[in-house]
Amino acid sequence: GAGVSQTPSNKVTEKGKYVELRCDPISGHTALYWYRQSLGQGPEFLIYFQGTGAADDSGLPNDRFFAVRPEGSVSTLKIQRTERGDSAVYLCASSPTDRSYEQYFGPGTRLTVT
Amino acid sequence: AQKITQTQPGMFVQEKEAVTLDCTYDTSDQSYGLFWYKQPSSGEMIFLIYQGSYDEQNATEGRYSLNFQKARKSANLVISASQLGDSAMYFCAMREGGNQGGKLIFGQGTELSVKP
């Protein structure tokens, strides 16, 4: 079956612009996670959804970052007034329920802020 | 304080030999889970193995085994019979808390290179 997909695969934007990153989880997976991976680092947690609601958004770095999952499937990570420090690979993962231990990761979106 | 520590930035191993990748963790929770993921140059994170804090036996999945030493707070990954395709970044991760869901906390990673 289809895995987690993320679009776009690459995004280049200018400092100060707004960007949206999309994640399509595996069909039927109720839990969805966003992580950010800077060069040479491990992924850092941003936010986690169970269904439509954000169960834990403690990793969002500031109020420029926001994520939604209105129908409990596709999720969008939104970044306002982008800064060069936001450049990273943004990874999305899903799992069948929030009781499942395995998270299935997508290929990521590489965001470059110039 | 760093929760997951991987002290080996890079490791080399000869093809067909075994290799151990180190991971230590820090938590005050009694219930937690430990994970290893592989990240090839393509970038996708691939789940390898899971160990629950209450599991008495070390986890094994094919050529992967997790050497879990609870008192030492270590969760080393052992790859037996290394293959060229094992060359990748390897990340140790932890999920705290009694529930099964929730965020993963990752280490800095170890880059493994398998020599022919």
XYZ file of C-alpha atoms in Angstrom:
230
model
C 0.000 0.000 0.000
C 0.956 3.659 -0.257
C 3.238 5.073 2.378
C 3.323 8.539 3.901
C 3.696 11.175 1.226
C 4.851 14.768 1.577
C 4.633 17.642 -0.825
C 6.520 19.471 -2.065
C 9.730 17.474 -1.874
C 11.725 20.694 -2.081
C 10.734 24.259 -1.344
C 12.875 27.343 -1.743
C 11.453 30.569 -0.394
C 12.647 34.027 0.482
C 13.028 35.252 4.026
C 9.777 36.677 5.301
C 7.492 34.624 3.062
C 4.759 32.203 4.116
C 5.010 28.472 3.317
C 2.755 25.450 3.635
C 4.028 21.890 3.789
C 1.619 19.019 3.243
C 1.558 15.514 4.672
C -0.647 12.622 3.499
C -0.506 9.850 6.105
C -1.067 6.170 5.475
C -4.785 5.570 4.980
C -6.523 4.815 8.239
C -3.707 6.030 10.480
C -5.146 8.240 13.186
C -1.898 9.556 14.687
C 0.269 12.006 12.749
C 3.586 13.554 13.769
C 5.721 16.410 12.445
C 9.473 16.560 13.031
C 12.201 18.912 11.829
C 15.703 17.704 10.963
C 18.525 20.188 10.610
C 21.692 19.224 8.794
C 23.761 16.734 10.780
C 21.178 16.413 13.548
C 18.538 13.942 14.578
C 14.881 14.794 13.991
C 13.261 17.124 16.531
C 9.619 16.765 17.447
C 7.290 19.611 16.502
C 3.661 18.543 16.934
C 1.498 15.423 17.130
C -2.153 14.916 16.148
C -4.515 12.219 17.280
C -7.422 12.538 14.866
C -8.162 16.184 14.202
C -6.820 17.584 17.432
C -3.251 18.477 18.361
C -2.407 16.165 21.258
C 1.021 17.705 21.869
C 2.370 20.871 20.245
C 5.182 21.411 22.717
C 7.845 21.234 20.022
C 6.646 24.140 17.902
C 9.485 26.670 18.232
C 7.375 29.830 18.216
C 4.064 31.254 17.073
C 5.202 31.484 13.458
C 4.635 27.754 13.228
C 1.160 26.287 13.058
C -0.264 22.948 11.917
C -3.748 21.719 11.135
C -5.444 18.430 10.367
C -9.062 19.440 9.771
C -10.481 16.090 8.669
C -8.197 13.800 10.584
C -6.246 12.758 7.518
C -4.062 15.224 5.574
C -2.074 17.681 7.658
C -0.533 21.018 6.723
C 2.375 22.637 8.527
C 2.309 26.390 8.081
C 5.250 28.703 8.655
C 4.775 32.462 8.636
C 7.486 35.090 8.122
C 10.096 32.452 7.368
C 13.631 32.936 8.650
C 16.881 31.446 7.395
C 17.038 29.347 10.562
C 13.866 27.551 9.474
C 15.842 25.839 6.712
C 15.670 22.103 7.401
C 14.027 18.885 6.298
C 10.493 18.633 7.662
C 9.471 15.035 8.272
C 5.981 13.704 8.739
C 5.157 10.331 10.289
C 1.943 8.434 10.951
C 0.928 5.461 13.046
C -2.254 3.364 13.153
C -3.300 4.756 16.517
C -1.587 6.734 19.228
C -1.233 3.445 21.083
C 0.989 2.045 18.323
C 4.702 2.262 18.874
C 5.846 2.263 15.278
C 5.859 5.524 13.355
C 6.059 5.374 9.557
C 7.966 8.312 8.107
C 7.511 10.128 4.835
C 10.398 11.239 2.591
C 10.380 14.769 3.986
C 10.200 18.272 2.550
C 13.490 20.108 2.249
C 12.832 23.772 3.019
C 15.448 26.350 2.093
C 14.956 29.951 3.156
C 17.170 32.378 1.256
C 20.037 17.621 29.599
C 20.413 15.467 26.527
C 18.008 12.571 26.702
C 19.563 10.354 24.036
C 23.315 10.215 23.553
C 25.043 8.593 20.620
C 28.754 9.052 21.138
C 29.967 7.624 17.814
C 29.580 10.182 15.015
C 30.953 7.660 12.512
C 31.731 3.957 12.424
C 33.364 1.657 9.895
C 32.781 -2.081 9.605
C 33.963 -4.724 7.186
C 31.287 -6.444 5.155
C 29.972 -9.634 6.820
C 31.220 -8.594 10.259
C 29.080 -7.541 13.219
C 28.968 -3.972 14.508
C 27.596 -2.347 17.666
C 26.200 1.176 17.653
C 26.033 2.776 21.096
C 23.091 4.576 22.647
C 22.540 5.784 26.191
C 19.406 7.466 27.432
C 18.174 9.483 30.351
C 14.663 9.384 31.767
C 12.947 9.357 35.122
C 9.937 7.476 33.747
C 9.539 3.809 34.613
C 7.687 3.098 31.393
C 9.334 4.082 28.128
C 10.216 2.714 24.721
C 13.481 2.668 22.829
C 13.768 2.638 19.052
C 16.364 2.452 16.337
C 15.833 3.989 12.917
C 17.956 3.828 9.766
C 18.213 6.828 7.460
C 19.865 6.110 4.080
C 21.089 8.913 1.880
C 17.620 9.076 0.324
C 16.461 10.633 3.598
C 13.585 8.408 4.611
C 13.521 7.136 8.209
C 13.173 3.348 8.363
C 12.073 1.690 11.605
C 14.379 -1.160 12.630
C 13.633 -2.348 16.157
C 11.761 -1.513 19.360
C 12.393 -2.345 23.019
C 9.901 -1.639 25.801
C 11.267 -0.805 29.226
C 9.413 -3.732 30.782
C 10.456 -6.239 28.141
C 12.628 -8.854 29.792
C 14.136 -10.211 26.605
C 16.315 -8.205 24.253
C 14.479 -7.373 21.043
C 15.602 -9.008 17.806
C 14.521 -8.409 14.217
C 16.416 -10.445 11.662
C 20.043 -9.224 11.640
C 19.243 -6.494 14.180
C 19.270 -6.964 17.919
C 19.016 -4.479 20.731
C 21.332 -4.957 23.683
C 19.183 -3.468 26.458
C 20.940 -2.829 29.760
C 18.384 -1.059 31.918
C 20.633 -0.371 34.908
C 23.192 1.276 32.649
C 20.471 3.030 30.630
C 21.929 1.770 27.414
C 20.231 0.430 24.293
C 22.932 -0.523 21.837
C 22.075 -1.762 18.351
C 23.926 -4.818 17.088
C 23.941 -5.508 13.357
C 25.188 -8.956 12.481
C 26.693 -9.935 9.124
C 26.920 -6.357 7.815
C 25.955 -5.726 4.214
C 26.922 -2.873 1.896
C 23.307 -1.705 2.000
C 23.620 -1.137 5.748
C 25.673 2.012 5.076
C 23.480 4.818 6.418
C 22.807 7.084 9.401
C 21.405 5.280 12.424
C 19.334 7.049 15.050
C 18.430 5.897 18.522
C 15.178 7.327 19.882
C 13.070 7.202 23.022
C 9.406 7.678 23.791
C 8.665 8.528 27.404
C 5.546 7.882 29.369
C 3.179 5.007 29.922
C 1.063 5.558 26.808
C 2.056 4.008 23.522
C 1.784 7.167 21.494
C 3.622 10.403 21.693
C 6.720 12.068 20.452
C 10.047 10.446 19.802
C 13.236 12.020 21.130
C 16.158 11.293 18.827
C 19.893 11.185 19.330
C 22.427 12.861 17.059
C 22.962 9.753 15.004
C 25.863 7.515 13.971
C 26.996 7.264 10.372
C 27.836 3.663 9.530
C 30.021 2.839 6.557
C 30.329 -0.786 5.457
C 33.536 -1.586 3.573
C 33.624 -4.320 0.903
